[in-house]
mmCIF file of C-alpha atoms and ligand atoms in Angstrom:
data_model
loop_
_atom_site.group_PDB
_atom_site.id
_atom_site.type_symbol
_atom_site.label_atom_id
_atom_site.label_comp_id
_atom_site.label_asym_id
_atom_site.label_seq_id
_atom_site.Cartn_x
_atom_site.Cartn_y
_atom_site.Cartn_z
ATOM 1 C CA MET A 264 95.759 138.748 132.202
ATOM 2 C CA ASP A 265 95.191 141.681 134.535
ATOM 3 C CA ASP A 266 95.281 141.606 138.289
ATOM 4 C CA SER A 267 91.527 141.747 138.657
ATOM 5 C CA PHE A 268 91.284 138.384 136.823
ATOM 6 C CA ILE A 269 93.342 136.712 139.557
ATOM 7 C CA ARG A 270 91.581 138.578 142.344
ATOM 8 C CA LYS A 271 88.070 137.772 141.126
ATOM 9 C CA LEU A 272 88.852 134.199 140.074
ATOM 10 C CA PRO A 273 86.597 132.028 142.277
ATOM 11 C CA LYS A 274 88.911 129.918 144.424
ATOM 12 C CA ALA A 275 89.101 127.805 147.556
ATOM 13 C CA GLU A 276 91.808 128.176 150.172
ATOM 14 C CA LEU A 277 92.836 124.779 151.572
ATOM 15 C CA HIS A 278 95.887 125.592 153.691
ATOM 16 C CA LEU A 279 95.407 128.367 156.217
ATOM 17 C CA HIS A 280 96.354 128.361 159.888
ATOM 18 C CA LEU A 281 93.950 130.674 161.692
ATOM 19 C CA GLU A 282 96.657 131.541 164.223
ATOM 20 C CA GLY A 283 98.818 132.491 161.241
ATOM 21 C CA SER A 284 96.263 135.079 160.116
ATOM 22 C CA PHE A 285 96.744 137.066 163.346
ATOM 23 C CA GLU A 286 97.630 140.519 161.999
ATOM 24 C CA PRO A 287 99.773 142.767 164.238
ATOM 25 C CA GLU A 288 97.012 145.416 164.383
ATOM 26 C CA LEU A 289 94.552 142.891 165.836
ATOM 27 C CA MET A 290 97.301 141.453 168.060
ATOM 28 C CA PHE A 291 97.822 144.874 169.685
ATOM 29 C CA ALA A 292 94.056 145.366 170.147
ATOM 30 C CA VAL A 293 93.590 141.906 171.704
ATOM 31 C CA ALA A 294 96.705 142.302 173.905
ATOM 32 C CA ARG A 295 95.338 145.604 175.189
ATOM 33 C CA ARG A 296 91.905 144.263 176.066
ATOM 34 C CA ASN A 297 93.376 141.124 177.682
ATOM 35 C CA LYS A 298 96.063 143.153 179.482
ATOM 36 C CA VAL A 299 98.801 140.945 178.048
ATOM 37 C CA ASP A 300 102.274 142.387 177.497
ATOM 38 C CA ILE A 301 103.868 141.963 174.081
ATOM 39 C CA PRO A 302 107.536 142.625 173.464
ATOM 40 C CA PHE A 303 106.908 145.131 170.649
ATOM 41 C CA LYS A 304 106.102 148.839 170.637
ATOM 42 C CA SER A 305 104.533 149.165 167.200
ATOM 43 C CA VAL A 306 103.075 147.273 164.254
ATOM 44 C CA LYS A 307 106.160 148.308 162.294
ATOM 45 C CA GLU A 308 108.417 146.722 164.910
ATOM 46 C CA VAL A 309 106.385 143.490 164.778
ATOM 47 C CA ARG A 310 106.612 143.291 161.005
ATOM 48 C CA ALA A 311 110.352 143.941 161.134
ATOM 49 C CA ALA A 312 110.713 140.889 163.398
ATOM 50 C CA TYR A 313 109.101 138.630 160.775
ATOM 51 C CA ARG A 314 112.325 137.488 159.120
ATOM 52 C CA PHE A 315 112.894 133.763 159.211
ATOM 53 C CA SER A 316 115.620 131.453 158.004
ATOM 54 C CA ASN A 317 113.641 128.227 158.467
ATOM 55 C CA LEU A 318 110.374 126.771 159.768
ATOM 56 C CA GLN A 319 111.446 126.643 163.430
ATOM 57 C CA ASP A 320 112.448 130.319 163.400
ATOM 58 C CA PHE A 321 108.928 131.161 162.342
ATOM 59 C CA LEU A 322 107.202 128.731 164.714
ATOM 60 C CA ASP A 323 108.957 130.297 167.728
ATOM 61 C CA ILE A 324 107.368 133.684 166.920
ATOM 62 C CA TYR A 325 104.042 132.173 165.810
ATOM 63 C CA TYR A 326 103.485 130.357 169.132
ATOM 64 C CA ARG A 327 104.470 133.483 171.080
ATOM 65 C CA SER A 328 101.930 135.598 169.233
ATOM 66 C CA ALA A 329 99.183 132.991 169.838
ATOM 67 C CA ASN A 330 99.716 133.526 173.576
ATOM 68 C CA VAL A 331 97.769 136.795 173.266
ATOM 69 C CA LEU A 332 94.572 134.894 172.348
ATOM 70 C CA ARG A 333 92.573 134.176 175.494
ATOM 71 C CA THR A 334 88.793 134.460 175.088
ATOM 72 C CA GLU A 335 86.085 133.131 172.789
ATOM 73 C CA GLU A 336 85.757 136.683 171.434
ATOM 74 C CA ASP A 337 89.467 136.675 170.506
ATOM 75 C CA PHE A 338 89.096 133.479 168.451
ATOM 76 C CA PHE A 339 85.890 134.831 166.915
ATOM 77 C CA ASP A 340 87.557 138.123 165.903
ATOM 78 C CA LEU A 341 90.632 136.331 164.540
ATOM 79 C CA THR A 342 88.543 134.024 162.350
ATOM 80 C CA LEU A 343 86.081 136.627 161.106
ATOM 81 C CA ALA A 344 88.918 139.033 160.217
ATOM 82 C CA TYR A 345 90.448 136.321 158.010
ATOM 83 C CA LEU A 346 87.151 135.659 156.211
ATOM 84 C CA LYS A 347 86.491 139.360 155.711
ATOM 85 C CA ARG A 348 89.977 139.796 154.259
ATOM 86 C CA VAL A 349 89.759 136.911 151.779
ATOM 87 C CA ALA A 350 86.243 137.798 150.647
ATOM 88 C CA ALA A 351 88.126 140.513 148.709
ATOM 89 C CA ASP A 352 90.421 137.859 147.166
ATOM 90 C CA GLY A 353 87.723 135.811 145.425
ATOM 91 C CA VAL A 354 87.730 133.055 148.055
ATOM 92 C CA VAL A 355 84.401 131.232 147.905
ATOM 93 C CA HIS A 356 85.332 128.389 150.249
ATOM 94 C CA ALA A 357 87.987 127.997 152.970
ATOM 95 C CA GLU A 358 89.230 124.897 154.800
ATOM 96 C CA VAL A 359 91.056 126.251 157.816
ATOM 97 C CA PHE A 360 93.381 124.783 160.449
ATOM 98 C CA PHE A 361 93.596 125.484 164.137
ATOM 99 C CA ASP A 362 96.110 124.261 166.728
ATOM 100 C CA PRO A 363 94.124 123.600 169.941
ATOM 101 C CA GLN A 364 97.122 122.196 171.853
ATOM 102 C CA THR A 365 98.839 125.602 171.599
ATOM 103 C CA HIS A 366 95.949 127.044 173.576
ATOM 104 C CA THR A 367 94.961 124.240 175.956
ATOM 105 C CA ALA A 368 98.632 124.017 177.064
ATOM 106 C CA ARG A 369 98.225 127.636 178.284
ATOM 107 C CA GLY A 370 95.052 126.827 180.186
ATOM 108 C CA ILE A 371 92.554 128.039 177.572
ATOM 109 C CA PRO A 372 89.717 125.496 177.463
ATOM 110 C CA PHE A 373 89.235 123.590 174.194
ATOM 111 C CA ASN A 374 85.629 124.786 173.893
ATOM 112 C CA VAL A 375 86.578 128.487 174.257
ATOM 113 C CA VAL A 376 88.850 128.166 171.222
ATOM 114 C CA THR A 377 86.573 125.983 169.130
ATOM 115 C CA ASP A 378 83.289 127.774 169.885
ATOM 116 C CA GLY A 379 84.794 131.140 168.957
ATOM 117 C CA ILE A 380 86.089 129.776 165.655
ATOM 118 C CA LEU A 381 82.872 127.908 164.747
ATOM 119 C CA LYS A 382 80.681 130.943 165.495
ATOM 120 C CA ALA A 383 82.864 133.116 163.262
ATOM 121 C CA LEU A 384 82.802 130.544 160.443
ATOM 122 C CA ALA A 385 78.985 130.629 160.570
ATOM 123 C CA ALA A 386 79.003 134.445 160.655
ATOM 124 C CA GLY A 387 81.446 134.501 157.733
ATOM 125 C CA GLU A 388 79.081 132.450 155.610
ATOM 126 C CA THR A 389 76.197 134.820 156.385
ATOM 127 C CA GLN A 390 78.187 138.029 155.976
ATOM 128 C CA PHE A 391 80.536 137.176 153.110
ATOM 129 C CA GLY A 392 79.019 134.071 151.504
ATOM 130 C CA ILE A 393 82.192 132.052 152.168
ATOM 131 C CA THR A 394 81.561 128.404 153.059
ATOM 132 C CA SER A 395 84.125 126.732 155.266
ATOM 133 C CA LYS A 396 85.370 123.582 156.940
ATOM 134 C CA LEU A 397 87.430 123.294 160.106
ATOM 135 C CA ILE A 398 90.442 120.992 160.509
ATOM 136 C CA LEU A 399 92.065 120.301 163.886
ATOM 137 C CA CYS A 400 95.853 120.038 163.616
ATOM 138 C CA PHE A 401 97.918 117.962 166.019
ATOM 139 C CA LEU A 402 101.292 119.457 166.947
ATOM 140 C CA ARG A 403 103.945 116.986 165.856
ATOM 141 C CA HIS A 404 106.636 118.328 168.228
ATOM 142 C CA LEU A 405 104.450 116.907 171.039
ATOM 143 C CA ASP A 406 103.875 113.183 171.425
ATOM 144 C CA GLU A 407 100.967 111.051 170.266
ATOM 145 C CA ALA A 408 99.534 110.793 173.800
ATOM 146 C CA ASP A 409 99.143 114.587 173.780
ATOM 147 C CA ALA A 410 97.444 114.386 170.376
ATOM 148 C CA PHE A 411 95.025 111.818 171.830
ATOM 149 C CA VAL A 412 94.109 114.257 174.628
ATOM 150 C CA ALA A 413 93.173 116.877 172.003
ATOM 151 C CA PHE A 414 91.304 114.224 170.016
ATOM 152 C CA LYS A 415 89.242 113.279 173.093
ATOM 153 C CA GLN A 416 88.506 116.947 173.843
ATOM 154 C CA ALA A 417 87.285 117.285 170.254
ATOM 155 C CA GLU A 418 84.818 114.413 170.536
ATOM 156 C CA PRO A 419 81.742 116.601 171.230
ATOM 157 C CA TYR A 420 82.649 118.556 168.086
ATOM 158 C CA PHE A 421 83.140 115.664 165.661
ATOM 159 C CA ASP A 422 79.978 116.621 163.770
ATOM 160 C CA ARG A 423 81.349 120.161 163.242
ATOM 161 C CA LEU A 424 84.935 119.211 162.417
ATOM 162 C CA THR A 425 85.788 118.050 158.923
ATOM 163 C CA GLY A 426 89.150 116.548 159.598
ATOM 164 C CA VAL A 427 92.431 116.366 161.417
ATOM 165 C CA GLY A 428 95.887 117.460 160.291
ATOM 166 C CA LEU A 429 99.500 117.425 161.423
ATOM 167 C CA ASP A 430 101.661 120.536 161.673
ATOM 168 C CA SER A 431 104.557 122.234 163.520
ATOM 169 C CA SER A 432 108.255 121.223 163.404
ATOM 170 C CA GLU A 433 108.524 118.622 160.665
ATOM 171 C CA VAL A 434 112.086 117.274 160.645
ATOM 172 C CA GLY A 435 112.581 114.619 163.326
ATOM 173 C CA HIS A 436 108.819 114.163 163.768
ATOM 174 C CA PRO A 437 107.701 111.729 161.047
ATOM 175 C CA PRO A 438 104.015 111.135 160.292
ATOM 176 C CA SER A 439 104.290 107.502 161.452
ATOM 177 C CA ASN A 440 104.586 108.790 165.063
ATOM 178 C CA PHE A 441 100.871 109.633 164.785
ATOM 179 C CA ALA A 442 99.576 106.432 163.155
ATOM 180 C CA ARG A 443 97.179 105.517 165.977
ATOM 181 C CA VAL A 444 95.536 108.886 166.442
ATOM 182 C CA PHE A 445 95.056 109.227 162.689
ATOM 183 C CA ALA A 446 93.524 105.727 162.582
ATOM 184 C CA ALA A 447 91.135 106.761 165.363
ATOM 185 C CA ALA A 448 90.166 109.913 163.441
ATOM 186 C CA ARG A 449 89.645 107.869 160.295
ATOM 187 C CA ALA A 450 87.377 105.471 162.209
ATOM 188 C CA GLU A 451 85.239 108.496 163.130
ATOM 189 C CA GLY A 452 84.856 109.369 159.451
ATOM 190 C CA LEU A 453 87.064 112.461 159.682
ATOM 191 C CA LYS A 454 89.134 113.569 156.697
ATOM 192 C CA LEU A 455 92.916 113.430 157.067
ATOM 193 C CA VAL A 456 95.666 115.795 155.989
ATOM 194 C CA ALA A 457 99.294 116.225 157.035
ATOM 195 C CA HIS A 458 102.095 118.688 156.435
ATOM 196 C CA ALA A 459 104.772 116.673 154.649
ATOM 197 C CA GLY A 460 107.698 117.481 152.391
ATOM 198 C CA GLU A 461 107.893 121.152 153.450
ATOM 199 C CA GLU A 462 111.324 120.675 155.046
ATOM 200 C CA GLY A 463 111.079 116.921 155.592
ATOM 201 C CA PRO A 464 112.206 114.265 153.088
ATOM 202 C CA PRO A 465 110.048 112.399 150.523
ATOM 203 C CA GLU A 466 109.861 109.466 153.000
ATOM 204 C CA TYR A 467 107.586 111.617 155.184
ATOM 205 C CA VAL A 468 105.205 112.083 152.240
ATOM 206 C CA TRP A 469 105.191 108.292 151.690
ATOM 207 C CA GLU A 470 104.379 107.809 155.388
ATOM 208 C CA ALA A 471 101.579 110.372 155.263
ATOM 209 C CA LEU A 472 100.069 108.400 152.364
ATOM 210 C CA ASP A 473 100.738 104.814 153.437
ATOM 211 C CA VAL A 474 100.728 104.990 157.239
ATOM 212 C CA LEU A 475 98.315 107.857 157.951
ATOM 213 C CA HIS A 476 96.182 107.385 154.783
ATOM 214 C CA VAL A 477 95.803 111.116 154.245
ATOM 215 C CA ASP A 478 93.405 112.612 151.712
ATOM 216 C CA ARG A 479 95.683 115.587 151.000
ATOM 217 C CA ILE A 480 99.313 116.606 151.480
ATOM 218 C CA ASP A 481 100.067 120.052 152.885
ATOM 219 C CA HIS A 482 103.046 121.539 150.982
ATOM 220 C CA GLY A 483 104.618 118.415 149.413
ATOM 221 C CA ASN A 484 107.460 120.338 147.731
ATOM 222 C CA ARG A 485 110.105 117.704 148.427
ATOM 223 C CA ALA A 486 107.968 114.963 146.841
ATOM 224 C CA LEU A 487 109.480 116.131 143.565
ATOM 225 C CA GLU A 488 112.792 114.544 144.599
ATOM 226 C CA ASP A 489 111.253 111.072 144.190
ATOM 227 C CA PRO A 490 109.868 110.153 140.724
ATOM 228 C CA LYS A 491 107.935 107.135 142.075
ATOM 229 C CA LEU A 492 106.240 109.365 144.637
ATOM 230 C CA VAL A 493 105.357 111.903 141.945
ATOM 231 C CA GLN A 494 103.839 109.070 139.915
ATOM 232 C CA ARG A 495 101.754 107.950 142.891
ATOM 233 C CA LEU A 496 100.517 111.481 143.741
ATOM 234 C CA ALA A 497 99.618 112.103 140.107
ATOM 235 C CA ALA A 498 97.909 108.724 139.622
ATOM 236 C CA GLU A 499 95.731 109.219 142.706
ATOM 237 C CA GLN A 500 95.293 112.958 142.130
ATOM 238 C CA ILE A 501 96.193 113.696 145.741
ATOM 239 C CA ALA A 502 95.929 117.460 146.188
ATOM 240 C CA LEU A 503 99.057 119.330 147.289
ATOM 241 C CA THR A 504 98.302 122.514 149.209
ATOM 242 C CA VAL A 505 101.278 124.565 148.098
ATOM 243 C CA CYS A 506 102.120 127.900 149.778
ATOM 244 C CA PRO A 507 104.483 129.975 147.609
ATOM 245 C CA LEU A 508 105.081 133.033 149.841
ATOM 246 C CA SER A 509 105.510 130.760 152.865
ATOM 247 C CA ASN A 510 108.084 128.739 150.917
ATOM 248 C CA LEU A 511 109.968 131.913 150.102
ATOM 249 C CA LYS A 512 109.862 133.362 153.652
ATOM 250 C CA LEU A 513 110.897 130.057 155.249
ATOM 251 C CA CYS A 514 113.687 129.540 152.697
ATOM 252 C CA VAL A 515 112.138 126.345 151.282
ATOM 253 C CA VAL A 516 112.836 128.030 147.931
ATOM 254 C CA LYS A 517 115.634 130.559 147.337
ATOM 255 C CA ASP A 518 113.785 132.657 144.832
ATOM 256 C CA MET A 519 110.182 132.693 143.584
ATOM 257 C CA LYS A 520 111.497 132.070 140.088
ATOM 258 C CA ALA A 521 112.799 128.730 141.389
ATOM 259 C CA HIS A 522 109.408 127.733 142.831
ATOM 260 C CA PRO A 523 108.334 124.250 141.657
ATOM 261 C CA LEU A 524 104.644 125.096 141.168
ATOM 262 C CA ARG A 525 104.682 125.082 137.364
ATOM 263 C CA ARG A 526 106.696 121.859 137.373
ATOM 264 C CA MET A 527 104.070 120.309 139.650
ATOM 265 C CA LEU A 528 101.349 121.173 137.117
ATOM 266 C CA GLU A 529 103.465 119.861 134.235
ATOM 267 C CA LEU A 530 103.940 116.585 136.136
ATOM 268 C CA GLY A 531 100.167 116.204 136.362
ATOM 269 C CA LEU A 532 99.978 116.911 140.111
ATOM 270 C CA ARG A 533 96.865 118.460 141.635
ATOM 271 C CA ALA A 534 98.695 121.523 142.975
ATOM 272 C CA THR A 535 96.805 124.369 144.648
ATOM 273 C CA VAL A 536 97.867 127.852 145.839
ATOM 274 C CA ASN A 537 97.403 128.871 149.468
ATOM 275 C CA SER A 538 98.691 131.349 152.024
ATOM 276 C CA ASP A 539 99.628 129.198 155.087
ATOM 277 C CA ASP A 540 100.237 132.040 157.609
ATOM 278 C CA PRO A 541 99.411 135.224 155.720
ATOM 279 C CA ALA A 542 99.984 137.678 158.584
ATOM 280 C CA PHE A 543 103.575 136.448 158.872
ATOM 281 C CA PHE A 544 104.492 135.757 155.245
ATOM 282 C CA GLY A 545 103.411 138.968 153.561
ATOM 283 C CA GLY A 546 100.242 138.035 151.768
ATOM 284 C CA TYR A 547 96.879 136.356 151.414
ATOM 285 C CA VAL A 548 95.792 133.977 148.691
ATOM 286 C CA TYR A 549 95.601 136.660 145.982
ATOM 287 C CA ASP A 550 99.172 137.758 146.789
ATOM 288 C CA ASN A 551 100.312 134.136 146.485
ATOM 289 C CA PHE A 552 98.650 133.706 143.079
ATOM 290 C CA SER A 553 100.032 137.044 141.994
ATOM 291 C CA ALA A 554 103.599 136.242 143.147
ATOM 292 C CA VAL A 555 103.780 132.931 141.269
ATOM 293 C CA HIS A 556 102.008 134.343 138.270
ATOM 294 C CA GLU A 557 104.626 137.042 137.955
ATOM 295 C CA ALA A 558 107.704 134.991 138.807
ATOM 296 C CA LEU A 559 106.786 131.903 136.771
ATOM 297 C CA GLU A 560 104.863 133.729 134.031
ATOM 298 C CA LEU A 561 101.903 131.397 134.418
ATOM 299 C CA THR A 562 99.423 131.289 131.558
ATOM 300 C CA VAL A 563 95.678 131.891 131.886
ATOM 301 C CA SER A 564 95.049 128.169 131.557
ATOM 302 C CA GLU A 565 97.601 127.322 134.281
ATOM 303 C CA THR A 566 96.050 129.927 136.589
ATOM 304 C CA LEU A 567 92.593 128.497 135.920
ATOM 305 C CA ALA A 568 93.917 124.983 136.567
ATOM 306 C CA LEU A 569 95.166 126.096 139.997
ATOM 307 C CA ALA A 570 91.727 127.491 140.892
ATOM 308 C CA ARG A 571 90.021 124.355 139.517
ATOM 309 C CA ASN A 572 92.383 122.185 141.566
ATOM 310 C CA SER A 573 91.426 124.094 144.714
ATOM 311 C CA ILE A 574 87.793 123.120 144.205
ATOM 312 C CA LEU A 575 88.599 119.524 143.200
ATOM 313 C CA GLY A 576 90.978 119.116 146.144
ATOM 314 C CA SER A 577 88.491 120.452 148.689
ATOM 315 C CA PHE A 578 86.311 118.366 151.001
ATOM 316 C CA LEU A 579 83.115 119.725 149.436
ATOM 317 C CA SER A 580 80.556 117.213 148.135
ATOM 318 C CA GLY A 581 80.556 116.247 144.464
ATOM 319 C CA ARG A 582 77.516 118.419 143.924
ATOM 320 C CA GLU A 583 79.054 121.481 145.573
ATOM 321 C CA LYS A 584 82.241 120.987 143.572
ATOM 322 C CA ALA A 585 80.224 120.824 140.339
ATOM 323 C CA ARG A 586 78.467 124.078 141.242
ATOM 324 C CA HIS A 587 81.783 125.868 141.902
ATOM 325 C CA LEU A 588 83.380 124.436 138.751
ATOM 326 C CA ASP A 589 80.421 125.686 136.682
ATOM 327 C CA ALA A 590 80.890 129.149 138.193
ATOM 328 C CA LEU A 591 84.617 128.981 137.455
ATOM 329 C CA ASN A 592 83.970 127.989 133.833
ATOM 330 C CA ALA A 593 81.456 130.815 133.453
ATOM 331 C CA PHE A 594 84.003 133.255 134.913
ATOM 332 C CA ALA A 595 86.689 131.977 132.513
ATOM 333 C CA ALA A 596 84.383 132.354 129.519
ATOM 334 C CA ASN A 597 83.807 136.063 130.223
HETATM 335 N N1 LIG B 102 102.139 125.829 161.596
HETATM 336 C C1 LIG B 102 101.796 126.994 161.028
HETATM 337 N N2 LIG B 102 102.362 127.112 159.828
HETATM 338 C C2 LIG B 102 103.080 125.979 159.617
HETATM 339 C C3 LIG B 102 103.885 125.495 158.556
HETATM 340 N N3 LIG B 102 104.082 126.187 157.435
HETATM 341 N N4 LIG B 102 104.471 124.292 158.714
HETATM 342 C C4 LIG B 102 104.297 123.597 159.820
HETATM 343 N N5 LIG B 102 103.549 124.002 160.837
HETATM 344 C C5 LIG B 102 102.938 125.183 160.739
HETATM 345 ZN ZN1 LIG B 103 100.950 125.100 157.120
#
């Protein structure tokens, strides 16, 4: 299998934080036009600072870099740059996260953030043919009352939002803390996802399933510690949005060769490959496929299964999924 097979393989990305796609080059340009100081002199210096020993280490830098984003144009440019970049990686559909509380807490109005993103998603479909869905993530290091404020601000956008998610510092902030706001989102017909089992224990994955009633689990690595949980995830074909390079950079795995992705497939789990925060973790979705392919020596059929899972695990309609799966089968046959 050559590299162009992986690059051209039609795929969906289901775990991408827009704020995590903020490349240093764009960060400098936006900082300059907004007259915001950043504590770095060069792109090289920024990249050198991206060394993390755990999730919190990364989040501290990630929230600081988001502080540069101020205007609708900034959110538009951020989002369109991501879509332009992954058009070259065979991404046909993207379901992307944003963290509005990070911005509203700094005085940036909810609509400035959301309008910029939505306009870029529409432009990305026209310019690159990439369809997309937007998922609002609640920050779990804040309390549920704060999440409810964001949820209320989102109300005028419910028809343009696909779902809600849960991200930020996992350990010490279990999914059950957000039971009511997730129930309210569910009552509005929104899809539900949550980061669980990245650093947190299998119990958090159980809570995401049984208390929040999520449709997908973001990461889910530590679910493998609990055979009953594995059985449940496999039986219900709950998609896991796995992020190999993120796992490596945040020391969730010691070595890519020790990554559990192949084991997940062997256990019958609907595992997918995603980039999480590509500007910080050294690669977009192609780089993630490529890294696991090399380290785990994945076969063609395993690689195809990962792409198929990304379509099956998406929030596209049955008809749209069938269309993408047909295209994937045609690609595989050539
Ligand atoms: N926010 C951005 N990336 C994240 C991750 N990998 N885990 C939790 N919160 C995040
Ligand atoms: Zn994430």
